[in-house]
PDB file of C-alpha atoms in Angstrom:
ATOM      1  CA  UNK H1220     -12.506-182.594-153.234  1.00 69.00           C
ATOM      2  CA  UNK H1221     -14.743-180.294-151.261  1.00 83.00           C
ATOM      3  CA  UNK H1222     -14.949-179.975-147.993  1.00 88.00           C
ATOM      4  CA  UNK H1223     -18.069-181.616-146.198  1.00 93.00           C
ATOM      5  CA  UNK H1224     -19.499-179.273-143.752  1.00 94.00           C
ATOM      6  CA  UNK H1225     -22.485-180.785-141.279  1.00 95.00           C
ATOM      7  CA  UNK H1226     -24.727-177.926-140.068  1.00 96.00           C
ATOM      8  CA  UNK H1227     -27.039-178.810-136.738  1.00 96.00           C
ATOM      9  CA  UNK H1228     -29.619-176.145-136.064  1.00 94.00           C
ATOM     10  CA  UNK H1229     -33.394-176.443-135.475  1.00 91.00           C
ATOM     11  CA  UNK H1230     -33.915-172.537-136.288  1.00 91.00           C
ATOM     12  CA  UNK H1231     -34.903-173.362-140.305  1.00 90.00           C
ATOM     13  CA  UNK H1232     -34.156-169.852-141.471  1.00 92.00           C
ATOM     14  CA  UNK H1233     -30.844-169.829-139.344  1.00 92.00           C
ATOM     15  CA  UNK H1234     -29.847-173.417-140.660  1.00 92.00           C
ATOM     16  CA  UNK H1235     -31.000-172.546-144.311  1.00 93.00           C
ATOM     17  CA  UNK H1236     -29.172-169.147-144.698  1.00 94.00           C
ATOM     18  CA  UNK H1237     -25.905-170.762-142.747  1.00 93.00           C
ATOM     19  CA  UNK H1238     -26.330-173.546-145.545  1.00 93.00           C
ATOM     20  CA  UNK H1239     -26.601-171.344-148.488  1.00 93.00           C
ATOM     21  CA  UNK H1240     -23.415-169.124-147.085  1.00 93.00           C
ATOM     22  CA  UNK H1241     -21.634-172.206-147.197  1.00 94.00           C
ATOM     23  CA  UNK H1242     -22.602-173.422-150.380  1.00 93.00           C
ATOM     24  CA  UNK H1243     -21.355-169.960-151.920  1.00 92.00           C
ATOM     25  CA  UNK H1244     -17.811-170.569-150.665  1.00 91.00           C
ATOM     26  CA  UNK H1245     -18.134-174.087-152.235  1.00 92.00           C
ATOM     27  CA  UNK H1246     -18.296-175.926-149.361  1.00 93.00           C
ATOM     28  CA  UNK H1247     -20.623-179.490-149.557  1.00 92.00           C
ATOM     29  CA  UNK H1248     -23.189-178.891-146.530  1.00 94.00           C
ATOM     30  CA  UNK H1249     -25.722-181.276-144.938  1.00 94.00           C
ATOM     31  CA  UNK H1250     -28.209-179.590-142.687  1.00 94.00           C
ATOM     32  CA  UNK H1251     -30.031-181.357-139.752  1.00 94.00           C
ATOM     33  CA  UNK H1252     -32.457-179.877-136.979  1.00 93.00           C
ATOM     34  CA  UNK H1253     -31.668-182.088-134.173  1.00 93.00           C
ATOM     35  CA  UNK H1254     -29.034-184.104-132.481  1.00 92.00           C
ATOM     36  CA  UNK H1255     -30.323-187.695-133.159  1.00 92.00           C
ATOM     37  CA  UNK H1256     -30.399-187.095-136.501  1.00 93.00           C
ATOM     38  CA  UNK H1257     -26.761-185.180-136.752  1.00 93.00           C
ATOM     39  CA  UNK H1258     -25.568-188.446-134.643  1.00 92.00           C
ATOM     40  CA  UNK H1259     -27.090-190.806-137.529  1.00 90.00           C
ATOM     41  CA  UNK H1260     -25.317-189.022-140.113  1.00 90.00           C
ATOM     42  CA  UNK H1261     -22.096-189.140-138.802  1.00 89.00           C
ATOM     43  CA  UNK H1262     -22.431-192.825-137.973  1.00 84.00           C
ATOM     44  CA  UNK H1263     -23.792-193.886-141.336  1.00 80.00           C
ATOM     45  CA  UNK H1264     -23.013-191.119-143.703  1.00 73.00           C
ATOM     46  CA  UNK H1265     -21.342-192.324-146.889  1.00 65.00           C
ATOM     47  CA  UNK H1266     -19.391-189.150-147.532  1.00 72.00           C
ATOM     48  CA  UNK H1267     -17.274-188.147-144.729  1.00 83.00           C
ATOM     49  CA  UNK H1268     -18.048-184.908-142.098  1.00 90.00           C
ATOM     50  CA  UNK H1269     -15.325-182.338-142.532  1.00 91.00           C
ATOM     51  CA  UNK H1270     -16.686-180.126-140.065  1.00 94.00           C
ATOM     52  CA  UNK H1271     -19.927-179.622-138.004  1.00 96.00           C
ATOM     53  CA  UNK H1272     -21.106-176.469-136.865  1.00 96.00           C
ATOM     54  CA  UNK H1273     -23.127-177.183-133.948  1.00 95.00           C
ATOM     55  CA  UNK H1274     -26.086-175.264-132.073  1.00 94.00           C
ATOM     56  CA  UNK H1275     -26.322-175.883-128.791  1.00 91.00           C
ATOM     57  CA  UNK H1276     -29.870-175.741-127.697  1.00 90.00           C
ATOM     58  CA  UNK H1277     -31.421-177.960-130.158  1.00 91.00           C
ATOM     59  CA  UNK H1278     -35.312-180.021-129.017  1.00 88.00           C
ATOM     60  CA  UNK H1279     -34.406-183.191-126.768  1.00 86.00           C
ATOM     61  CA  UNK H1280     -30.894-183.395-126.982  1.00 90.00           C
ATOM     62  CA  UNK H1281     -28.582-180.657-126.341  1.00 91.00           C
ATOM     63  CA  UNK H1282     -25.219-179.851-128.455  1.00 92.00           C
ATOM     64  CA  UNK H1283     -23.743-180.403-125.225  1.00 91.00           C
ATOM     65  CA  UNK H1284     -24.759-183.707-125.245  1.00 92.00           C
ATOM     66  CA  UNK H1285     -24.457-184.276-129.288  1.00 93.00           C
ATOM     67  CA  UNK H1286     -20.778-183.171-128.563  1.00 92.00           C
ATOM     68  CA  UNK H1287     -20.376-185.533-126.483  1.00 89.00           C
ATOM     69  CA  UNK H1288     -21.219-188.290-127.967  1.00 89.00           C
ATOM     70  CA  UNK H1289     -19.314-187.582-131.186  1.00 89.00           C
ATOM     71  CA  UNK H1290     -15.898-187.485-129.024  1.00 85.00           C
ATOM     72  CA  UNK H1291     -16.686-190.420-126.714  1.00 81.00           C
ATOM     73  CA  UNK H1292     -17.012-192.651-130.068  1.00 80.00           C
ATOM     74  CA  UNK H1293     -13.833-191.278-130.959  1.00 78.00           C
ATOM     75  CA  UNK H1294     -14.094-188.991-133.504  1.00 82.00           C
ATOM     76  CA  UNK H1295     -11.992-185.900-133.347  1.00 84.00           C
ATOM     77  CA  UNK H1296     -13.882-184.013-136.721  1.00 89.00           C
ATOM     78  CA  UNK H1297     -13.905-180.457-135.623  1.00 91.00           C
ATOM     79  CA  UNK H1298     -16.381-178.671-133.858  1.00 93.00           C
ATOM     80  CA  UNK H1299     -17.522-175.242-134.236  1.00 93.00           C
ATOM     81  CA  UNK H1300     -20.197-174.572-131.250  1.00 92.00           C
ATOM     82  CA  UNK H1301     -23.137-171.876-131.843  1.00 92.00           C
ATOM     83  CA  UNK H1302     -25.398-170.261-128.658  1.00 87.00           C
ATOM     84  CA  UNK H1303     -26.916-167.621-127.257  1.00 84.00           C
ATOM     85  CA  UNK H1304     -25.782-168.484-124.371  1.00 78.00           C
ATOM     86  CA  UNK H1305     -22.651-165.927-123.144  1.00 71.00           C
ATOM     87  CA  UNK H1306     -21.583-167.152-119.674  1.00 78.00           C
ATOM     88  CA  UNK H1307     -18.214-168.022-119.006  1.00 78.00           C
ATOM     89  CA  UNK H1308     -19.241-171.114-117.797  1.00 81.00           C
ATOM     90  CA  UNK H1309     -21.301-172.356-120.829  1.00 80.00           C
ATOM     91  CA  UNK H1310     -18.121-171.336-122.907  1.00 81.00           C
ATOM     92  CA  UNK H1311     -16.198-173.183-120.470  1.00 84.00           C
ATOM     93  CA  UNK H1312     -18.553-176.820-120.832  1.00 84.00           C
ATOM     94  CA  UNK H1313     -18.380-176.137-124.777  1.00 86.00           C
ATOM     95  CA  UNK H1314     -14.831-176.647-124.820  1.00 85.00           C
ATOM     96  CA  UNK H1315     -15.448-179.328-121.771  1.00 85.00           C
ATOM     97  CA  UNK H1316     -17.166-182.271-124.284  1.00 87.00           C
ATOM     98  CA  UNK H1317     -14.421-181.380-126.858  1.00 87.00           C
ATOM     99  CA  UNK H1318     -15.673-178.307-129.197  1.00 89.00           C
ATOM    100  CA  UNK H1319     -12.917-176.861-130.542  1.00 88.00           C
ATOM    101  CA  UNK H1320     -14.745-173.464-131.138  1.00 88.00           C
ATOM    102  CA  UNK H1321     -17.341-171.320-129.868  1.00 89.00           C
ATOM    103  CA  UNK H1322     -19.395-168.510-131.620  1.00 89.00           C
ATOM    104  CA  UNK H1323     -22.355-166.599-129.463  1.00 86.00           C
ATOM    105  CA  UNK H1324     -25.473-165.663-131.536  1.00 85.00           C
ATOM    106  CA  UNK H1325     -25.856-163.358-132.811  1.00 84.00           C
ATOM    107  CA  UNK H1326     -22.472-163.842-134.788  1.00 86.00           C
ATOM    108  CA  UNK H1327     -20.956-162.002-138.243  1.00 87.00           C
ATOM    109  CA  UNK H1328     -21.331-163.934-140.928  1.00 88.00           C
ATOM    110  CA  UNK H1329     -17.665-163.181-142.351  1.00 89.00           C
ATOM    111  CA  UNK H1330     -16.703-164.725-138.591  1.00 90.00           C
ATOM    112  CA  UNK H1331     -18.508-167.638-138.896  1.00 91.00           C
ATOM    113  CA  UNK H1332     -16.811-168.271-142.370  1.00 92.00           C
ATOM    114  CA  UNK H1333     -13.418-167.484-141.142  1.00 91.00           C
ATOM    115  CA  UNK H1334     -13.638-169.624-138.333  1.00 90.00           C
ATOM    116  CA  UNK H1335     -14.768-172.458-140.516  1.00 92.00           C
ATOM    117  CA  UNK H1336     -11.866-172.007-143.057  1.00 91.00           C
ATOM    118  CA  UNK H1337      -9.193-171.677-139.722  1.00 87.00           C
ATOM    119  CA  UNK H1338     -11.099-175.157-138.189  1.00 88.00           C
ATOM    120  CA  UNK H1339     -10.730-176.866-141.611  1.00 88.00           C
ATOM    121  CA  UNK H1340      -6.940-175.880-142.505  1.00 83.00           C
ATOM    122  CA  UNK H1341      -5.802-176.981-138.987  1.00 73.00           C
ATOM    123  CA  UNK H1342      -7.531-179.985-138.531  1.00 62.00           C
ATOM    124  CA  UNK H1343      -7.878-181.189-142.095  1.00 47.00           C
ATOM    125  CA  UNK H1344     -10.313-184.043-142.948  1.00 47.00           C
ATOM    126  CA  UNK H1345     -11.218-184.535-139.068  1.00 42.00           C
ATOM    127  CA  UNK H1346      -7.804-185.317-138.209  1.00 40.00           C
ATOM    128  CA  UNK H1347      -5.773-184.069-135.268  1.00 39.00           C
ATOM    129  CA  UNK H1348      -2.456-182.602-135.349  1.00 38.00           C
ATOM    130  CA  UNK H1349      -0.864-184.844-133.090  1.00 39.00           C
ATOM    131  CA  UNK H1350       2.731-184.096-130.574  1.00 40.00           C
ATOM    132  CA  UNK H1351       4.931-187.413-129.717  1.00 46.00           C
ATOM    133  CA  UNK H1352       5.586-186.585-126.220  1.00 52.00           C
ATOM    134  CA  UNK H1353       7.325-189.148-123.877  1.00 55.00           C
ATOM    135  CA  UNK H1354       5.361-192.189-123.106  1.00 58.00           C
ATOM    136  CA  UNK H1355       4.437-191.534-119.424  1.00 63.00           C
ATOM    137  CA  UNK H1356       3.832-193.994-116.480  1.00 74.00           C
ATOM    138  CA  UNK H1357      -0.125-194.989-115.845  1.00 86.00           C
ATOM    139  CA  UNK H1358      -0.533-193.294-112.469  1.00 89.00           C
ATOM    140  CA  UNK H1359      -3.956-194.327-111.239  1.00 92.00           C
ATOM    141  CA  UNK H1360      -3.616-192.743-107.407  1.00 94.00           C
ATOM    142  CA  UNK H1361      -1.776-190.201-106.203  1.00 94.00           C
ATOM    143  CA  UNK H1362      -0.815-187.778-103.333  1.00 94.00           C
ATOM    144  CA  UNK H1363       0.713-184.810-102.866  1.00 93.00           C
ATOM    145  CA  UNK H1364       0.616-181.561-100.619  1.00 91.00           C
ATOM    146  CA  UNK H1365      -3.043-181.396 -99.871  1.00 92.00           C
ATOM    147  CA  UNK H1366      -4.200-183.556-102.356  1.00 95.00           C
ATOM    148  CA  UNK H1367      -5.466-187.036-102.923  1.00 95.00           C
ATOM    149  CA  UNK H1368      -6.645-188.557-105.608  1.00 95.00           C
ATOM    150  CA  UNK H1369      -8.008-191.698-107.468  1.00 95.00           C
ATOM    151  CA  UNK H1370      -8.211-191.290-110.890  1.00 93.00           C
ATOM    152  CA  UNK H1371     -10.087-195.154-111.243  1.00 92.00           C
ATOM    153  CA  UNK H1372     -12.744-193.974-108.935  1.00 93.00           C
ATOM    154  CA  UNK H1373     -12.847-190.566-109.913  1.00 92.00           C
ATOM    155  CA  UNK H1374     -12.275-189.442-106.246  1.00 94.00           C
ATOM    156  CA  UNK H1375     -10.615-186.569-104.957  1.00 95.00           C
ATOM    157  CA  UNK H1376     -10.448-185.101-101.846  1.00 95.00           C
ATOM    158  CA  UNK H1377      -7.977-181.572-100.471  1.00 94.00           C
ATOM    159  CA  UNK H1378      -7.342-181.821 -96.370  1.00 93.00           C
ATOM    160  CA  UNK H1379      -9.500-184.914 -96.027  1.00 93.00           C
ATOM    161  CA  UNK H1380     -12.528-183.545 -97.908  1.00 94.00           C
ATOM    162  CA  UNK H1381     -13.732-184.440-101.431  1.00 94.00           C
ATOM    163  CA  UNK H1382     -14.282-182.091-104.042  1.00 94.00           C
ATOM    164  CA  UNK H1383     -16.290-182.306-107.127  1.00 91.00           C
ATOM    165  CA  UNK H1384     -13.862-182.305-110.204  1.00 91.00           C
ATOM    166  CA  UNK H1385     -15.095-182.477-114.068  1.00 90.00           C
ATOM    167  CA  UNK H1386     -13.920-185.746-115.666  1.00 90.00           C
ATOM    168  CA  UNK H1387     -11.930-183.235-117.996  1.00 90.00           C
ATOM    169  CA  UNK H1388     -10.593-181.644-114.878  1.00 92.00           C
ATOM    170  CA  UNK H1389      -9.036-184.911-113.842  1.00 93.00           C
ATOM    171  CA  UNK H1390      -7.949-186.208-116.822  1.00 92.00           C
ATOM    172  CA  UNK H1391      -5.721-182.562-117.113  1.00 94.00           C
ATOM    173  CA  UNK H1392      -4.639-183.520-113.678  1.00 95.00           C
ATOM    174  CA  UNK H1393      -3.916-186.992-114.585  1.00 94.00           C
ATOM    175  CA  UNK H1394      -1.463-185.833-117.310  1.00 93.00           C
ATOM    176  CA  UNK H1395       0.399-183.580-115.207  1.00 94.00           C
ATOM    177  CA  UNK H1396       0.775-185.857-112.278  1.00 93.00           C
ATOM    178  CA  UNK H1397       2.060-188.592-115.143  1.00 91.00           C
ATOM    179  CA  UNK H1398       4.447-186.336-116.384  1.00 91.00           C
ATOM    180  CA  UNK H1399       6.338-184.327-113.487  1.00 90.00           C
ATOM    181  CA  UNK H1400       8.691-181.992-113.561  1.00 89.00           C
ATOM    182  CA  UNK H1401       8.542-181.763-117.348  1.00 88.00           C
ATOM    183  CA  UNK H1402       7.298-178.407-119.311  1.00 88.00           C
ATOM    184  CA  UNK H1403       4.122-179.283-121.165  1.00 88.00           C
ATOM    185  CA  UNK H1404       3.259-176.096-123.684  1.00 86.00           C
ATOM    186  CA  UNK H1405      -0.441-175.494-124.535  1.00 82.00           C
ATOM    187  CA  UNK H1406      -0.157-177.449-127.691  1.00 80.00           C
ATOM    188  CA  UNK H1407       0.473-180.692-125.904  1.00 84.00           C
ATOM    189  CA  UNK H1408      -2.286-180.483-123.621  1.00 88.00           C
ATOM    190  CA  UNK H1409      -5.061-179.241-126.979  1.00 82.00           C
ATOM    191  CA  UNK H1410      -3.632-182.903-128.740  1.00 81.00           C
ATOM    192  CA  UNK H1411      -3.318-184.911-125.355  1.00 85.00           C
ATOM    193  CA  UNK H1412      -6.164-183.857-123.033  1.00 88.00           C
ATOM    194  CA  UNK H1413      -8.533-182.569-125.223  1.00 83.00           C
ATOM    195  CA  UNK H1414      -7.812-184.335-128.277  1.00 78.00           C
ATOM    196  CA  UNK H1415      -7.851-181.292-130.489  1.00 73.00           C
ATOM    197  CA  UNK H1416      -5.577-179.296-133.057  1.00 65.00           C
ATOM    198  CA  UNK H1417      -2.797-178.071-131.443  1.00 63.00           C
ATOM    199  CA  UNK H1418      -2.915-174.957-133.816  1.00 60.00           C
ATOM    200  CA  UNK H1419      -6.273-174.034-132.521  1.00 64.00           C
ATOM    201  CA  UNK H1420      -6.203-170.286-130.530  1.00 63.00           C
ATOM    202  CA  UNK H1421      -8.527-170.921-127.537  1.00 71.00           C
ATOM    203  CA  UNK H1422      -8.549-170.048-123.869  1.00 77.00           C
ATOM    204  CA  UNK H1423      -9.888-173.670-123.194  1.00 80.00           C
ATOM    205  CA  UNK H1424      -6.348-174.225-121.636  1.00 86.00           C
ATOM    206  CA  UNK H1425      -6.199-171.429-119.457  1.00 86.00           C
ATOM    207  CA  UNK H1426      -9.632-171.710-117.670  1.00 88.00           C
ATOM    208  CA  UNK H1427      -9.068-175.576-116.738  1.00 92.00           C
ATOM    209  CA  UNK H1428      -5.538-174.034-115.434  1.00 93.00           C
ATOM    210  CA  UNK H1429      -6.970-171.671-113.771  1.00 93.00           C
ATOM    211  CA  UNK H1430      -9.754-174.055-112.067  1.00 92.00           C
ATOM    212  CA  UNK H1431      -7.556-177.181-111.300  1.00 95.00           C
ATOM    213  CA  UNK H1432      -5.362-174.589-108.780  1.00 95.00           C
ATOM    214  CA  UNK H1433      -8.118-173.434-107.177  1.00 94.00           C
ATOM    215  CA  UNK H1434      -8.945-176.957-106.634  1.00 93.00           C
ATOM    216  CA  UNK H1435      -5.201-178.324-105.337  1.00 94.00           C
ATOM    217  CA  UNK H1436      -3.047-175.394-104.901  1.00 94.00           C
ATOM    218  CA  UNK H1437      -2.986-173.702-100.908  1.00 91.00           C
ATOM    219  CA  UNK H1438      -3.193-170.222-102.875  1.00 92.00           C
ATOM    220  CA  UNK H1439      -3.812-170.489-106.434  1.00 92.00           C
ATOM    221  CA  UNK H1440      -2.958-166.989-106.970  1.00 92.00           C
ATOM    222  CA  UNK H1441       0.154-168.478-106.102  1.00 92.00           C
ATOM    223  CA  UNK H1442       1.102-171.728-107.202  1.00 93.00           C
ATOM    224  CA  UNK H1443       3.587-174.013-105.867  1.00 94.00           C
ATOM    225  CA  UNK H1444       2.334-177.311-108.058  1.00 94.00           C
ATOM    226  CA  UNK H1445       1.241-176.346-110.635  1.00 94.00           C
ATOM    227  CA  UNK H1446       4.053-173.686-112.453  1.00 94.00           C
ATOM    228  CA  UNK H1447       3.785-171.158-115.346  1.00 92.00           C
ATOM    229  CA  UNK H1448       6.863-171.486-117.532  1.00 88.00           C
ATOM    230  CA  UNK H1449       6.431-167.891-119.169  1.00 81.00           C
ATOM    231  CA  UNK H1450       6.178-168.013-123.016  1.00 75.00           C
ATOM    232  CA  UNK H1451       6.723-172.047-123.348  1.00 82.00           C
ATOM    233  CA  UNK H1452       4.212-173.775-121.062  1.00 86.00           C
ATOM    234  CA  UNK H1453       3.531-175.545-117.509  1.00 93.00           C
ATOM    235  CA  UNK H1454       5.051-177.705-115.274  1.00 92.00           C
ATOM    236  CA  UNK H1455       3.694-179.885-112.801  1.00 94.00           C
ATOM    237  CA  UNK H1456       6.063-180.092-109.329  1.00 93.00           C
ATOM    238  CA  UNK H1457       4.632-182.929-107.224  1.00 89.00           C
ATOM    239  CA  UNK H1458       6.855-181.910-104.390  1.00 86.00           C
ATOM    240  CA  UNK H1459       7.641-178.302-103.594  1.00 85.00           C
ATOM    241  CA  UNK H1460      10.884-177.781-101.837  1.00 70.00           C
ATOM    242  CA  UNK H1461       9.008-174.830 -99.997  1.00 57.00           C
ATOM    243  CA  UNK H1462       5.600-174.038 -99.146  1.00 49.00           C
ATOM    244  CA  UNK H1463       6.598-170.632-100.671  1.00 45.00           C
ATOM    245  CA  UNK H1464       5.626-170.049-104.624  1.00 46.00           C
ATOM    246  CA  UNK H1465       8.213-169.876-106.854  1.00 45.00           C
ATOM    247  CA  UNK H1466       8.921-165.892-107.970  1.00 42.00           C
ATOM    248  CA  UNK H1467       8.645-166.579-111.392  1.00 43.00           C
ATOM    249  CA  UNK H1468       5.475-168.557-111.112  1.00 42.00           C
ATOM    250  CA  UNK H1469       2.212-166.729-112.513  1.00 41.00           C
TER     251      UNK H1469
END
């Protein structure tokens, strides 16, 4: 059966010509111009959403906010995020409310297609490729080093201050402070944390990384929490025997 490809962009050439490109490869491909109506279809649609490609500034409701929704109600179909927009930081959010790619306008056609054929082989009919990693403990507050935190109030605070975390920032934090000591490879934390394809190639990982030790570590260039295990992964150590980084973290 084809593959059912949901295309949200209120530019009507853009959408139209995106549509027909589609169509040529002999995809199936519903077009929308706004996130209400993308939402609706999802919901309701009889035929099921392989894959949308997503615009992000669409009238009323962002795809920000369409992204959102479509992972808070538990659906993990992929998402392939288009914008303008080339900041760091709004590639950053993308991947923040769960898009698995992002493509800044303008974009090569031949990309777009490629990244639509990669987003449908690894995450086949909108499922996720799942690891079995070992059931961890619930940890709801913590502290260690600087650091305290309450993950049920969503409060965090470094040498008695509190400091403004993403909700995705603490749940990565949550899943390393609920499984210590172990090494947790990139994979895991796309399936876990994210609740994407594991196979996906995306510096999602490494930016949240990179934030959560500026956040908790004393030097993040540095780390003495939060490890790099070179060519397998990260591990979380909740208490350093030293104040001193490790020499092979990085």
């Amino acid at each position: 059966m084809r593959a059912h490809i949901l295309v949200v962009e209120d530019e009507r050439h853009l959408g139209v010509g995106i549509k027909y490109n589609l169509e040529a490869e002999d995809y199936r491909v519903s077009l929308v111009e706004d996130g209400p109506s993308a939402l609706q279809l999802i919901e309701h649609s009889s035929n099921a959403i392989d894959l949308i490609v997503l615009d992000l500034m669409l009238p009323g409701m962002s795809g920000y906010t369409v992204c959102e929704q479509i992972r808070e109600s538990g659906n993990t179909t992929p998402v392939l995020m288009l914008s303008a927009r080339t900041l760091s930081e709004d590639r950053a959010r993308g991947f923040d409310v769960g898009a698995n790619q992002y493509m800044s306008k303008p974009f090569d056609l031949y990309e777009l297609i490629s990244r639509v054929k990669n987003l449908l082989q690894t995450s086949p009919a909108g499922t996720v490729a799942r690891v079995a990693p070992p059931a961890p403990e619930t940890v709801d507050t913590i502290a260690f080093g600087r650091v305290e935190a309450d993950f049920r109030t969503h409060q965090v605070s470094v040498d008695g201050q509190p400091i403004k975390m993403t909700p995705k920032e603490l749940r990565l934090l949550r899943y390393f402070v609920e499984n210590p000591e172990r090494v947790i490879n990139r994979s895991e934390l796309l399936t876990q944390v994210w609740e994407m394809s594991g196979n996906l190639q995306t510096r999602a990982v490494d930016q949240f990384i990179a934030r959560l030790r500026k956040a908790i570590e004393p030097s993040p260039a540095e780390p003495v929490h939060l490890l790099t295990v070179r060519d397998a992964g990260y591990r979380f150590v909740l208490e350093p025997e030293t104040l001193e980084p490790e020499a092979s973290a990085s």
